[in-house]
Structures are given as C-alpha cells and as structure tokens.
XYZ file of C-alpha atoms in Angstrom:
653
model
C 0.246 -0.281 -0.365
C 0.993 3.738 -0.825
C 2.834 4.269 2.688
C 2.021 7.928 4.529
C 2.237 10.064 8.183
C 0.798 13.285 8.777
C 3.770 15.874 9.429
C 2.134 16.780 12.307
C 4.113 12.794 14.065
C 7.478 14.303 14.358
C 9.125 16.943 15.711
C 11.846 18.578 14.201
C 11.125 21.834 11.325
C 9.572 20.889 8.597
C 12.189 20.161 6.323
C 13.631 17.880 9.255
C 10.322 16.271 8.994
C 10.908 14.920 5.479
C 14.228 14.455 5.853
C 13.554 11.740 8.550
C 9.872 10.727 6.953
C 12.045 10.476 3.242
C 14.349 8.013 5.357
C 12.298 5.324 7.292
C 10.778 5.637 2.893
C 7.601 6.773 3.150
C 5.991 6.971 -0.127
C 3.966 10.811 1.134
C 3.052 13.070 3.268
C 0.176 14.255 5.060
C 1.207 18.236 5.337
C -0.457 19.567 8.472
C -2.091 22.718 8.185
C 0.035 24.366 10.650
C 3.635 22.461 9.428
C 2.830 24.599 5.688
C 2.395 28.556 7.708
C 5.020 28.496 9.973
C 7.406 26.642 6.494
C 9.883 29.482 5.555
C 9.387 29.277 1.892
C 6.657 29.176 -1.008
C 4.386 26.028 -1.754
C 6.414 25.054 -4.888
C 9.787 25.401 -2.948
C 7.912 22.660 -0.787
C 6.887 21.040 -3.106
C 9.875 20.586 -5.163
C 11.482 19.494 -1.564
C 9.184 16.695 -1.052
C 9.425 15.396 -4.167
C 13.646 15.594 -4.340
C 13.130 12.949 -1.296
C 11.099 10.849 -3.294
C 7.605 11.695 -1.333
C 4.019 12.789 -2.450
C 1.724 15.731 -0.926
C -1.178 13.461 -0.590
C -3.066 15.423 1.792
C -3.807 18.531 3.318
C -5.393 19.318 6.760
C -7.251 20.168 7.893
C -10.299 22.697 6.997
C -12.337 22.906 9.691
C -15.925 23.415 11.165
C -17.602 24.289 7.204
C -20.240 22.317 6.991
C -23.937 22.809 8.014
C -23.662 26.718 8.723
C -26.008 29.323 8.384
C -26.011 30.607 4.806
C -23.232 33.766 5.799
C -20.763 32.072 7.172
C -21.206 29.383 4.774
C -20.367 31.714 1.867
C -16.535 33.052 3.748
C -16.134 29.315 3.873
C -15.832 28.778 0.691
C -14.174 32.064 -0.015
C -11.441 30.208 2.504
C -11.811 27.348 0.748
C -10.740 28.262 -2.829
C -7.446 29.912 -1.193
C -5.873 26.766 0.515
C -6.757 25.362 -3.417
C -4.698 27.575 -4.586
C -1.660 26.383 -1.603
C -3.324 22.734 -2.601
C -2.400 22.720 -6.387
C 0.514 24.705 -6.061
C 1.690 22.209 -3.616
C 0.184 19.474 -5.427
C -1.731 17.958 -2.973
C -4.368 16.264 -4.235
C -7.082 15.558 -1.052
C -7.977 18.046 0.982
C -9.434 16.815 4.439
C -12.292 18.556 6.170
C -13.406 17.353 9.529
C -16.608 17.502 11.378
C -17.538 19.924 12.725
C -17.523 21.576 15.862
C -18.586 25.633 15.701
C -21.291 26.613 18.238
C -22.773 27.827 14.812
C -23.197 24.760 13.393
C -26.854 23.519 12.153
C -27.625 20.298 12.908
C -29.218 19.988 9.144
C -28.178 17.174 7.297
C -29.317 18.006 4.368
C -27.535 21.498 4.553
C -24.317 19.816 5.404
C -24.745 18.083 2.832
C -26.058 20.372 0.389
C -22.496 22.132 1.338
C -20.453 20.260 1.129
C -21.551 19.237 -2.383
C -20.561 22.953 -3.632
C -17.563 22.717 -1.581
C -16.703 19.182 -3.508
C -18.240 20.753 -6.938
C -15.236 22.970 -6.600
C -12.548 20.625 -6.554
C -14.036 18.794 -8.702
C -13.580 22.583 -11.482
C -9.815 21.809 -9.973
C -8.873 18.251 -10.065
C -9.259 18.348 -6.606
C -11.061 15.688 -4.172
C -12.775 16.583 -0.284
C -12.795 13.710 2.420
C -15.294 14.275 5.297
C -13.651 12.747 8.767
C -15.793 13.026 11.511
C -14.300 13.686 14.795
C -15.408 11.855 18.201
C -16.121 15.150 19.030
C -17.569 17.279 16.715
C -21.001 18.252 17.258
C -23.126 16.689 15.587
C -21.255 14.726 13.378
C -19.531 11.653 15.166
C -19.456 8.391 13.794
C -17.823 7.255 10.503
C -21.450 6.410 9.774
C -22.863 9.439 9.848
C -20.125 11.174 8.169
C -21.228 8.248 5.672
C -24.697 9.227 5.247
C -23.153 12.882 4.797
C -21.338 11.628 2.248
C -23.289 9.981 0.344
C -26.266 12.090 0.413
C -24.516 14.893 -0.779
C -23.984 12.620 -3.804
C -20.656 14.189 -5.906
C -17.621 11.699 -7.642
C -15.239 14.142 -5.871
C -16.631 13.718 -2.188
C -14.942 10.752 -0.355
C -14.764 8.939 3.135
C -11.634 9.867 5.485
C -11.372 7.147 8.654
C -9.452 8.056 11.466
C -9.192 5.138 13.503
C -9.002 6.904 16.940
C -12.316 8.677 16.449
C -14.031 4.856 15.285
C -12.356 3.158 18.528
C -12.068 5.786 21.180
C -15.667 6.490 21.656
C -15.947 2.391 21.114
C -18.359 2.359 18.133
C -18.267 -1.368 16.008
C -15.982 -0.519 13.058
C -17.676 -3.597 11.563
C -19.928 -1.826 8.934
C -17.032 -0.828 7.776
C -16.870 -2.980 5.093
C -19.986 -2.335 4.108
C -19.017 1.121 2.708
C -17.619 0.530 -1.253
C -14.422 0.978 -1.280
C -13.322 3.400 -3.350
C -16.122 5.919 -2.017
C -13.646 5.794 0.837
C -10.522 8.378 0.255
C -7.680 7.785 2.659
C -7.173 6.239 5.816
C -5.694 7.236 8.617
C -4.326 5.269 11.876
C -3.612 5.681 15.714
C -3.494 3.319 18.644
C -3.717 4.351 22.045
C -4.147 3.393 25.986
C -7.080 3.094 26.934
C -7.548 6.471 29.426
C -10.844 7.763 30.972
C -10.741 11.280 29.871
C -11.794 14.249 27.374
C -11.798 12.495 24.241
C -9.812 15.745 23.253
C -8.056 15.926 25.298
C -6.893 12.125 24.893
C -6.902 12.564 21.441
C -4.527 16.100 21.343
C -1.936 14.644 24.001
C -1.898 10.060 24.070
C -2.179 8.823 20.407
C 0.613 6.602 19.226
C 1.268 3.604 16.180
C 0.218 0.810 15.295
C 1.017 -1.856 18.382
C 2.001 0.296 21.287
C -1.499 1.001 21.952
C -4.252 -0.718 23.107
C -6.661 -0.723 20.400
C -7.442 -2.970 18.340
C -6.525 -2.450 15.349
C -6.083 -4.859 13.205
C -10.116 -5.280 12.958
C -10.350 -1.661 12.228
C -8.276 -2.285 9.277
C -9.193 -5.205 7.748
C -12.853 -4.264 7.941
C -10.766 -1.231 5.859
C -9.745 -4.244 3.554
C -12.924 -5.340 3.190
C -14.441 -2.783 1.447
C -12.157 -2.804 -0.835
C -10.186 0.152 -0.456
C -6.592 0.108 -1.677
C -5.280 3.624 -0.876
C -2.764 5.178 1.579
C -1.944 3.658 4.393
C -1.321 6.350 6.233
C -0.641 8.139 10.267
C -2.215 11.023 12.091
C 0.110 10.229 15.169
C -0.459 14.169 17.846
C 1.198 12.588 21.086
C 3.109 15.344 23.157
C 6.388 12.882 23.584
C 6.537 12.889 20.246
C 6.746 16.648 19.188
C 10.045 16.373 21.344
C 11.411 12.987 20.480
C 14.202 11.969 17.211
C 12.018 12.367 14.647
C 14.885 9.576 13.118
C 13.783 7.848 15.883
C 10.036 7.908 15.534
C 10.655 7.213 11.419
C 11.666 4.484 11.983
C 8.973 3.570 14.697
C 6.241 4.833 12.343
C 6.646 2.288 9.332
C 7.089 -0.820 11.479
C 4.431 -0.130 12.687
C 2.009 -0.187 9.594
C 5.041 -3.286 8.210
C 3.477 -4.828 12.002
C 0.153 -4.222 11.356
C -0.190 -4.611 7.723
C 1.707 -8.320 7.930
C -1.201 -9.030 11.075
C -3.957 -8.614 9.279
C -2.763 -9.942 5.610
C -1.988 -13.476 8.643
C -6.884 -12.375 9.238
C -7.252 -12.059 5.612
C -5.881 -15.837 4.776
C -6.922 -17.128 7.852
C -10.301 -16.133 7.092
C -10.322 -16.993 3.376
C -9.019 -20.191 3.505
C -11.957 -20.777 6.475
C -14.229 -20.468 4.256
C -12.139 -22.492 1.475
C -12.889 -24.964 4.065
C -16.378 -24.987 5.142
C -18.527 -27.914 3.703
C -21.094 -25.999 3.108
C -20.979 -23.432 0.577
C -24.217 -22.115 0.241
C -24.009 -20.329 3.176
C -24.741 -16.524 1.138
C -22.736 -14.924 4.731
C -19.890 -17.225 4.016
C -19.719 -17.024 0.360
C -19.604 -13.367 1.163
C -16.581 -13.579 3.809
C -14.782 -16.045 1.364
C -15.470 -13.054 -1.461
C -14.677 -10.167 0.956
C -11.325 -11.376 2.006
C -10.074 -12.062 -1.387
C -10.281 -9.069 -2.486
C -8.923 -7.147 0.832
C -5.507 -9.826 -0.262
C -6.593 -8.937 -4.463
C -6.318 -5.067 -4.742
C -3.378 -3.986 -2.106
C -0.079 -5.490 -2.078
C 0.449 -6.191 2.045
C 3.717 -6.641 4.098
C 4.454 -10.085 3.986
C 8.220 -10.371 5.966
C 8.547 -14.424 7.799
C 6.581 -15.462 10.339
C 7.728 -15.013 14.630
C 10.091 -17.280 14.941
C 8.573 -19.478 18.546
C 10.960 -18.358 21.286
C 11.837 -20.739 24.389
C 13.206 -18.407 26.958
C 16.419 -16.128 27.571
C 19.274 -18.095 26.659
C 21.943 -16.265 28.178
C 22.814 -12.663 29.797
C 25.735 -10.834 28.746
C 27.174 -8.030 31.036
C 29.558 -4.491 29.533
C 32.705 -4.438 31.737
C 36.051 -3.835 32.649
C 38.662 -5.976 34.816
C 37.504 -4.360 37.808
C 34.378 -4.732 37.193
C 34.510 -8.267 36.087
C 36.147 -8.744 39.006
C 33.386 -8.026 41.394
C 30.697 -9.018 39.336
C 31.935 -12.470 38.789
C 32.780 -13.265 42.940
C 28.580 -11.742 43.464
C 27.290 -14.286 40.399
C 29.720 -16.958 42.629
C 27.948 -15.623 45.463
C 24.544 -16.252 43.631
C 25.275 -19.851 43.098
C 26.623 -19.113 39.695
C 29.735 -22.142 38.543
C 32.569 -20.728 36.871
C 32.943 -22.559 33.570
C 35.347 -21.133 31.452
C 37.137 -17.945 29.539
C 36.300 -17.924 26.134
C 38.863 -18.839 23.590
C 40.238 -15.640 22.117
C 38.292 -12.111 24.262
C 38.229 -11.260 28.261
C 35.053 -12.568 28.359
C 34.210 -15.230 31.863
C 30.994 -17.599 31.366
C 29.221 -18.980 34.519
C 25.942 -21.235 34.486
C 23.777 -22.250 37.476
C 20.428 -24.572 36.105
C 19.137 -23.717 32.525
C 21.063 -19.955 33.721
C 24.042 -18.328 31.461
C 25.815 -15.708 32.227
C 28.302 -13.866 30.394
C 30.194 -11.172 31.340
C 32.444 -9.769 28.271
C 35.484 -7.016 29.912
C 37.220 -7.335 26.198
C 39.286 -4.047 25.212
C 37.787 -3.070 22.036
C 34.584 -4.948 22.458
C 30.792 -2.928 21.792
C 30.012 -4.889 25.465
C 33.388 -2.754 26.465
C 32.341 0.146 25.029
C 28.619 0.457 26.061
C 30.019 -0.096 29.772
C 32.263 3.076 29.471
C 29.824 5.438 29.118
C 27.196 4.285 30.864
C 29.070 1.577 33.416
C 28.089 -2.066 34.626
C 25.910 -3.216 32.227
C 23.865 -6.214 30.384
C 24.668 -5.320 26.595
C 23.535 -8.610 25.133
C 21.681 -11.358 25.422
C 19.998 -14.211 23.568
C 16.269 -15.163 23.348
C 16.450 -19.627 22.361
C 14.449 -20.521 19.048
C 13.732 -23.224 16.884
C 14.694 -20.789 14.231
C 17.614 -17.970 14.547
C 17.345 -17.170 11.317
C 14.115 -17.178 10.290
C 13.213 -15.044 13.749
C 16.502 -12.726 12.727
C 14.787 -12.520 8.651
C 11.557 -11.164 10.568
C 13.586 -9.125 12.940
C 14.965 -7.072 9.695
C 11.763 -7.444 7.700
C 10.501 -5.116 10.440
C 13.607 -2.629 9.949
C 16.156 -4.076 13.223
C 20.073 -3.760 12.064
C 21.905 -6.193 12.547
C 24.730 -7.584 14.057
C 27.975 -8.943 13.384
C 30.611 -9.870 16.092
C 33.916 -10.018 15.925
C 34.916 -13.870 15.119
C 37.865 -15.889 14.939
C 39.326 -18.990 13.543
C 35.689 -21.680 14.350
C 33.832 -19.604 17.230
C 30.289 -20.068 17.076
C 27.924 -17.530 14.995
C 24.554 -16.136 16.022
C 22.557 -14.242 14.054
C 21.902 -11.011 16.225
C 20.194 -7.486 15.450
C 20.182 -4.603 17.105
C 17.403 -3.503 19.721
C 16.346 0.659 20.489
C 19.396 1.657 22.479
C 22.039 -0.195 21.186
C 21.552 -3.500 23.069
C 22.758 -6.449 20.950
C 19.852 -9.753 20.802
C 21.711 -12.561 19.735
C 18.680 -15.552 18.501
C 20.345 -18.945 19.941
C 19.013 -22.698 18.952
C 17.118 -24.197 20.864
C 16.600 -27.233 19.728
C 19.147 -28.349 20.729
C 20.812 -27.525 24.059
C 22.162 -23.615 24.211
C 24.812 -24.406 26.517
C 25.729 -26.907 24.589
C 25.924 -24.470 21.045
C 27.637 -21.382 24.255
C 30.727 -24.310 25.445
C 32.605 -24.473 22.082
C 33.213 -20.507 22.009
C 35.017 -21.744 25.597
C 37.573 -23.074 27.501
C 36.363 -25.009 29.622
C 37.267 -25.091 33.782
C 37.068 -27.685 36.459
C 34.467 -26.748 39.279
C 36.532 -25.928 42.453
C 36.230 -27.211 45.816
C 36.356 -23.257 46.769
C 33.347 -22.244 45.450
C 30.348 -21.023 47.765
C 27.617 -24.102 47.216
C 24.448 -23.723 43.994
C 21.249 -21.809 45.055
C 19.302 -24.077 43.126
C 18.710 -21.124 40.478
C 16.995 -22.282 37.922
C 16.303 -20.308 34.616
C 15.349 -16.382 33.928
C 11.971 -15.859 34.296
C 12.192 -11.860 33.358
C 13.631 -8.525 32.560
C 13.108 -5.754 33.737
C 14.522 -2.526 31.598
C 14.949 1.000 33.047
C 13.427 3.378 30.437
C 13.598 7.173 29.059
C 10.065 7.991 28.804
C 10.732 8.815 24.721
C 11.999 5.001 24.558
C 8.420 3.621 26.178
C 6.544 3.190 23.097
C 9.911 2.007 20.849
C 10.156 -0.697 22.982
C 6.532 -1.772 22.805
C 6.445 -1.841 19.214
C 9.939 -4.231 19.065
C 9.119 -6.332 21.734
C 5.659 -6.674 20.492
C 6.333 -6.412 16.450
C 9.420 -8.014 15.760
C 9.525 -10.553 19.101
C 5.731 -11.913 19.079
C 4.917 -10.520 22.207
C 1.956 -9.837 24.250
C 1.217 -7.220 26.252
C -0.077 -7.294 29.755
C -2.395 -4.393 31.771
C -0.623 -1.316 32.065
C 0.098 0.017 36.070
C 1.022 2.886 37.528
C 3.981 1.864 41.153
C 4.589 4.323 43.599
C 8.091 4.617 44.066
C 9.196 7.404 47.463
C 10.037 9.903 44.628
C 7.279 9.118 42.197
C 5.778 6.769 39.777
C 6.799 4.834 37.472
C 4.475 3.680 34.968
C 5.011 -0.486 34.093
C 4.522 -2.876 31.362
C 4.820 -6.500 31.336
C 5.343 -8.316 28.384
C 5.267 -12.397 27.601
C 4.847 -14.884 25.001
C 2.162 -16.594 24.885
C 4.096 -20.178 26.362
C 5.636 -17.450 28.926
C 9.268 -18.708 28.515
C 9.981 -15.586 27.560
C 9.285 -12.637 29.803
C 9.890 -8.004 29.868
C 9.216 -5.673 31.638
C 9.303 -2.211 30.443
C 9.515 0.997 33.288
C 9.574 4.108 32.471
C 9.455 6.893 35.500
C 7.518 9.602 35.579
C 9.605 11.460 38.014
C 13.191 12.330 38.189
C 14.209 11.567 41.691
C 12.997 7.598 41.850
C 15.193 5.269 41.188
C 14.500 3.662 37.909
C 14.837 7.689 36.396
C 18.547 7.956 37.979
C 19.361 4.699 36.021
C 17.856 5.911 33.084
C 19.899 9.421 33.769
C 23.401 7.317 34.626
C 22.550 5.200 30.810
C 23.806 8.768 29.676
C 23.033 9.425 25.292
C 21.273 5.349 25.897
C 18.401 6.252 27.483
C 17.743 2.745 28.698
C 19.503 -0.214 29.890
C 17.874 -3.999 31.619
C 17.888 -3.110 35.607
C 16.425 -5.917 37.157
C 16.540 -9.491 36.291
C 14.514 -12.214 37.731
C 15.503 -15.651 38.131
C 13.461 -17.784 38.750
C 13.616 -22.014 41.754
C 11.753 -24.342 43.166
C 11.814 -23.403 46.487
C 12.659 -20.186 47.739
C 13.135 -20.624 51.247
C 16.080 -23.216 50.248
C 17.545 -20.514 47.688
C 17.727 -17.534 50.313
C 18.366 -19.015 52.911
C 21.884 -21.042 51.099
C 22.081 -17.348 49.258
C 22.663 -15.621 52.825
C 24.986 -18.297 53.725
C 26.802 -17.462 50.588
C 26.928 -13.607 52.238
C 24.446 -12.728 48.991
C 22.809 -9.259 50.889
C 18.427 -8.575 49.672
C 17.569 -6.006 50.737
C 15.735 -6.022 54.140
C 11.733 -5.566 54.094
C 9.494 -3.685 57.090
C 8.396 -6.123 59.267
C 5.311 -3.643 59.618
C 5.609 -5.814 55.834
C 4.378 -9.120 56.858
C 1.891 -7.794 60.172
C -0.197 -6.014 57.500
C 0.015 -8.926 54.917
C -1.074 -11.269 57.742
C -4.249 -8.178 58.438
C -5.098 -8.480 54.331
C -4.882 -12.044 53.355
C -5.567 -15.970 55.062
C -2.275 -16.747 54.877
C -0.619 -19.327 58.286
C 1.355 -16.588 60.589
C 4.461 -19.517 60.675
C 4.835 -18.983 57.196
C 4.547 -15.312 57.404
C 7.410 -14.779 60.079
C 9.185 -17.684 57.860
C 9.146 -15.061 54.867
C 9.899 -12.298 57.381
C 13.112 -13.641 58.081
C 14.531 -14.650 55.174
C 12.750 -11.352 53.258
C 10.714 -12.845 51.198
C 7.311 -11.141 49.704
C 3.799 -12.439 48.726
C 1.089 -12.127 46.391
C -1.150 -13.941 44.914
C -4.076 -14.237 42.364
C -6.836 -16.348 42.021
C -4.226 -19.276 40.048
C -1.318 -19.327 42.198
C 0.740 -17.878 44.089
C 4.386 -15.413 43.404
C 7.137 -15.038 46.182
C 10.220 -13.085 45.579
C 12.821 -11.914 47.161
C 15.284 -9.442 45.386
C 19.480 -8.677 45.951
C 20.615 -4.842 46.821
C 22.079 -3.269 44.016
C 24.454 -4.122 41.591
C 26.980 -0.686 41.295
C 23.400 0.968 41.082
C 22.567 -0.477 38.397
C 21.039 -3.386 38.440
C 19.287 -6.128 41.288
C 18.435 -9.760 41.190
C 14.844 -11.405 42.304
C 14.163 -14.504 43.237
C 11.355 -15.635 42.335
C 9.580 -18.853 42.387
C 6.110 -18.919 40.952
C 3.376 -21.488 42.112
C 0.745 -20.873 38.362
C 0.824 -17.372 39.375
C 1.393 -15.556 35.734
C 2.019 -11.723 37.193
C 4.930 -10.254 38.399
C 4.524 -8.655 41.486
C 3.210 -5.697 41.494
C 1.611 -5.187 44.631
C 4.744 -5.456 46.832
C 7.073 -2.676 44.367
C 6.096 -0.199 46.764
C 7.392 -1.994 49.443
C 10.652 -3.485 46.971
C 10.925 0.204 46.284
C 10.894 1.771 48.991
C 12.923 -1.011 50.691
C 15.766 -0.085 48.622
C 16.023 3.561 49.764
C 15.998 2.453 53.141
C 18.448 0.746 53.064
C 20.702 2.480 50.569
C 23.912 3.650 52.333
C 24.008 7.529 52.751
C-alpha cells in the first residue's frame, strides 16, 4: 500500500521532518496546515523539496468548521476553501481533509450539511481536487463514521468521499464492522492511530496520547481488516498527536512509524488469509454469509499488496545475558555471581570474556577491550549489553527482525568460533538468537575453554532459569520498546500499571510470549527523582538498560537460605509489611514469619502464588530478584512499593 504519515506526528522543522520521513522510506506525507503556515518558503519550494526526497504530498489538512453553517458563514467558508485550493494546487496535493464541525454556529441539519459539502466538492472538481470528510470524535453533530458516511452518500458527488481515522472510531468504542459495507472507492483516505485506554475527555486524549499501531491498546487489526474488506486500496497513513513524539528524535520516530505500519499490514494479511481459507474449507458453501466472507477476504488480499515478512519464530526462553564491564568490574561481578551459586564454566578462546552457569541460566561477563560491551561500560558503567533468545530457527527470527527494520549485528569472531544471528534492539542492546531445539549450553561451550569446578566455590542456590528482565527506560523510549517487543519478538502486552516509588510514579507494563518462557517488563519514571529515573540518567545517551533480572527457583526458602549463607545481601523488608500481610490475606502466621526471616515478599492470584526476594543492587546499576511461581502469571506488582521503599531506606547515605 502507499504508506504515508502526517507531519504533525514528528518533531523538528518541516525540512527535518521530511528528511526523517524519507529516510524511513515512506511514500508520502499528510501536510498539517500549521507546518506549512510556519514554513519559511513557498508552496512550490515545499513541493520541490518533497519531490527531491521522493515524497508525495497526498493530503492537505484540516479544513475545520465548514459544513452545516448558516448561509452567510458558508459563503465566507467557500472563499476560505478557494484560498486553500490555491495552496493545494501549488503543493501538488490532490486531497483536502474536512473534519466534522465543532462550531456552536453549526446547525444540525443533515440536508444542509450534504448540500454544502456537495458545493465544496463541485468547486474542488473544477481544479481536479477531491474532498475527504472525516467524523471527529468530538464533532458537534457528526461523531461516528456511519454519520459521516450518510452525509457523503446524501451529497452524492464523485469528488467527495470518506476519510476514516481509527482513533475517532475506537476512542468512542464504536464498532468498525460497518466499514466493510462501505464501497471501497468512496473511502478516500485512511489514518491509523493507536492509544492507551484512558478515562478522560476524548479531545485531550486525542491531542496528547495517540501513538503508533502496536504501541497502544486499541484493536487496530480489526479496524484495518474492515477497511480492506470494503475494497479500499488507497493510502495507509498515520496521524499521531503525542506530546512525547514532539520532542523525540524524529529519525527514531519515523522508523517506529514505518515499523508499526509494516507490522499492522502483516498481522491483517494473516487474518484475511485465515478468513479466506476458513471459508474455502467450509463444507456448506451455500451459506450466503460464508460466501460473502470468502469473497470479501479475497478482495481485500487481491486489491492490496500487504507486507509479508517471515513468520515470528517461537521463543523458548532467555538463553543468556551478557554484561559489559572493565577488568575491575569483571572481578567484582564474577564474585557476586559465584555467591549467587553460579559456577565459573570457562574463559573465551580469544577474548576477555567469562561464562557462568547455574541450572539453565547463563551469564557472560565481557571485559574485552575494544568490544561493544566494553564501549557500553565506558558509556554507562556495568550493564547488560546483550542477551540471547532461544528459538528453534535463529535465522528465521533474525530475518523477521531485519524485515521489520531492526539492524543486523555481526560481532568479531575468531576461527571456528560460534556465529549467532543477531540484531540491535532500541538503545543499542544486542539480541542474539540461540538455537533452542538443542542444548543451548552446549552451543556456547564451543567458544570457551572449559574449567573444572573449584572446591572452594560457594554452593549452588537452586536457581533454574531467567524468569524475566526489566528495562529502565527514558520516557521517549517506552513506546519504541513496546512496538519492538510486539512486532519483532512477537510478545503480547499485559496490563499497564502505575507503581509508587518514594519519589514518584513508575509506569510499568509486562510483555510475554504465549508460553511465558520469555518475559520483559518495561518501566519508565514519571518523575526524575525515582531510582528508575536515576538508573536511566546513568545510561547517558543510550537512555535505558536492563536494571532488574529475575531468576526462577523451585524452593525460594532453600534458595534464599543458601544465598545468605554464601554472603549475598538481600534488601531488608519492613516488619510492618508482614503484619499487614497477615491482616490482608488468610495466611498461616508461621509461613509469614518464615518469609519475614528471609525478607521474602508474597502475592497471590486466583490461580496461584508468587514468592520473591531482592538482592542489593550491583554498582547501583541492576539488581536480582529471586522468584518462585506457583501457577501465577504476574510480577508481584502489589509489592513494588514495598521493594522500592526498602531499597531507598537500605541505600548508603
């Protein structure tokens, strides 16, 4: 499809916006009127600039408060429109967006509105221009796409059509199913915007909190599917009003924008293929509804060339974490890993890299001078610089990521050393895809000179797997990571929460695959004083990193007991927490007191229980969580305030 984006969606000057949009390989723009008004150049110069960048100007918008007006106001509106037509012709923009009226002067007369839009379309036709009518969710008389369509039908002019915007439909919880019945050739333009679900005035919601498909909580796939079932084959565009996007570097925003459209197209392509195949396989093809569904699905697939990346490869787990350090930090971190019960497996054949293992957990310490891990240490101190995701088809996983605009990564290798397909995640973290059908541990061993266990090493602590990792992100990175996790890694988002740190609120959302073998939690601070914000600040230009690593065990009481015996210091939890636990939940007091003795926190759901404890932070950069899940699917968010308050109180002064 012809992919476009509104200039209002980006930060920067108009030239900078166009350069970023072109670099992300969009076909065209929607020119927001304010951007043109503030542009220090003529319409002809802007047209030439866009053309030089390979961009069309496919829509000029918006013309406000036009239809349904008293006669004298309508005449002035026509004069206003003619001036805009002059601009559009100079720009080479063929379509004008007219949004439904919000003026208190407007009259709720459908006949009048249709007649006035007919007159506008007639004047546009004289210049070979077209008019698209869009229902604003806060319009005075026309709020729904069905109402806008009735006005367009009544006006009955070939140069007047409908413009659809997913936000205006889904924010009102309107059903998009009726879109499929609208003739596709009468839909002139489609704008896509996702958003988090929020209980607030729709106008404020629209102007500050929209985001790209895959970053919010709307059912974008169903909306777009209905559009394609109508037979529409025009622009697939983005119109995003978002305060964070207005300050985010526009090159990153443009890549996110294109990735969101590619992801949306690929998801809906699969839906249409399933709809078509299910209809074809139906043993009773005489059913009118079934035959119509098959034909509509075929039409939607045939009329448009939807993006078709490799399928998402299944993920088996987090195979390893790699930490970037220098020599001193490598020694300190290695000592901590041994206290956590990890065995030092060996040293890399050609690099200053050490492998530690316990259960199915593999931790790599990279102190190689000149490496990306060492560069990351120089930029932000000890940190997770790379991770490995297990999958039965690493090449497929990397190919999908590359198709969805992730950069490939190729690390320096010596003769005969392991080659793992890898990509670069937002912020520079490297993601390797590790063969998961075989023993992942054996795969890594090929690059290391293995060492025999030492008799003096601390005892293992029963830690079995990496349960989840949590990212501390800058405010402008949250949506980028959300889209990356969903589109590239195939994870699904859970509930978005606000957690209380002693110095502000933390917005948190967990993502996981269906098997729950890979879990990633995204955290962003709404305050600059929280521990999360301080960790983000320490990352400098990278703007975020893993700050919390959860390790799963089968018996947390035995594991924490051994951790303490090995010399690991856990975050002390207030005695008041345990008294409150007894008051809130029906728990045996001996169990609660046993948890208290080991600083173990507790949560439960209808399905199961969650026990967890936290270590002190390493170099104030990241910490470990020890978890035991008993048929529990969350992250113990109810205990986050207790943990964060305890970390602050235990921190050195």
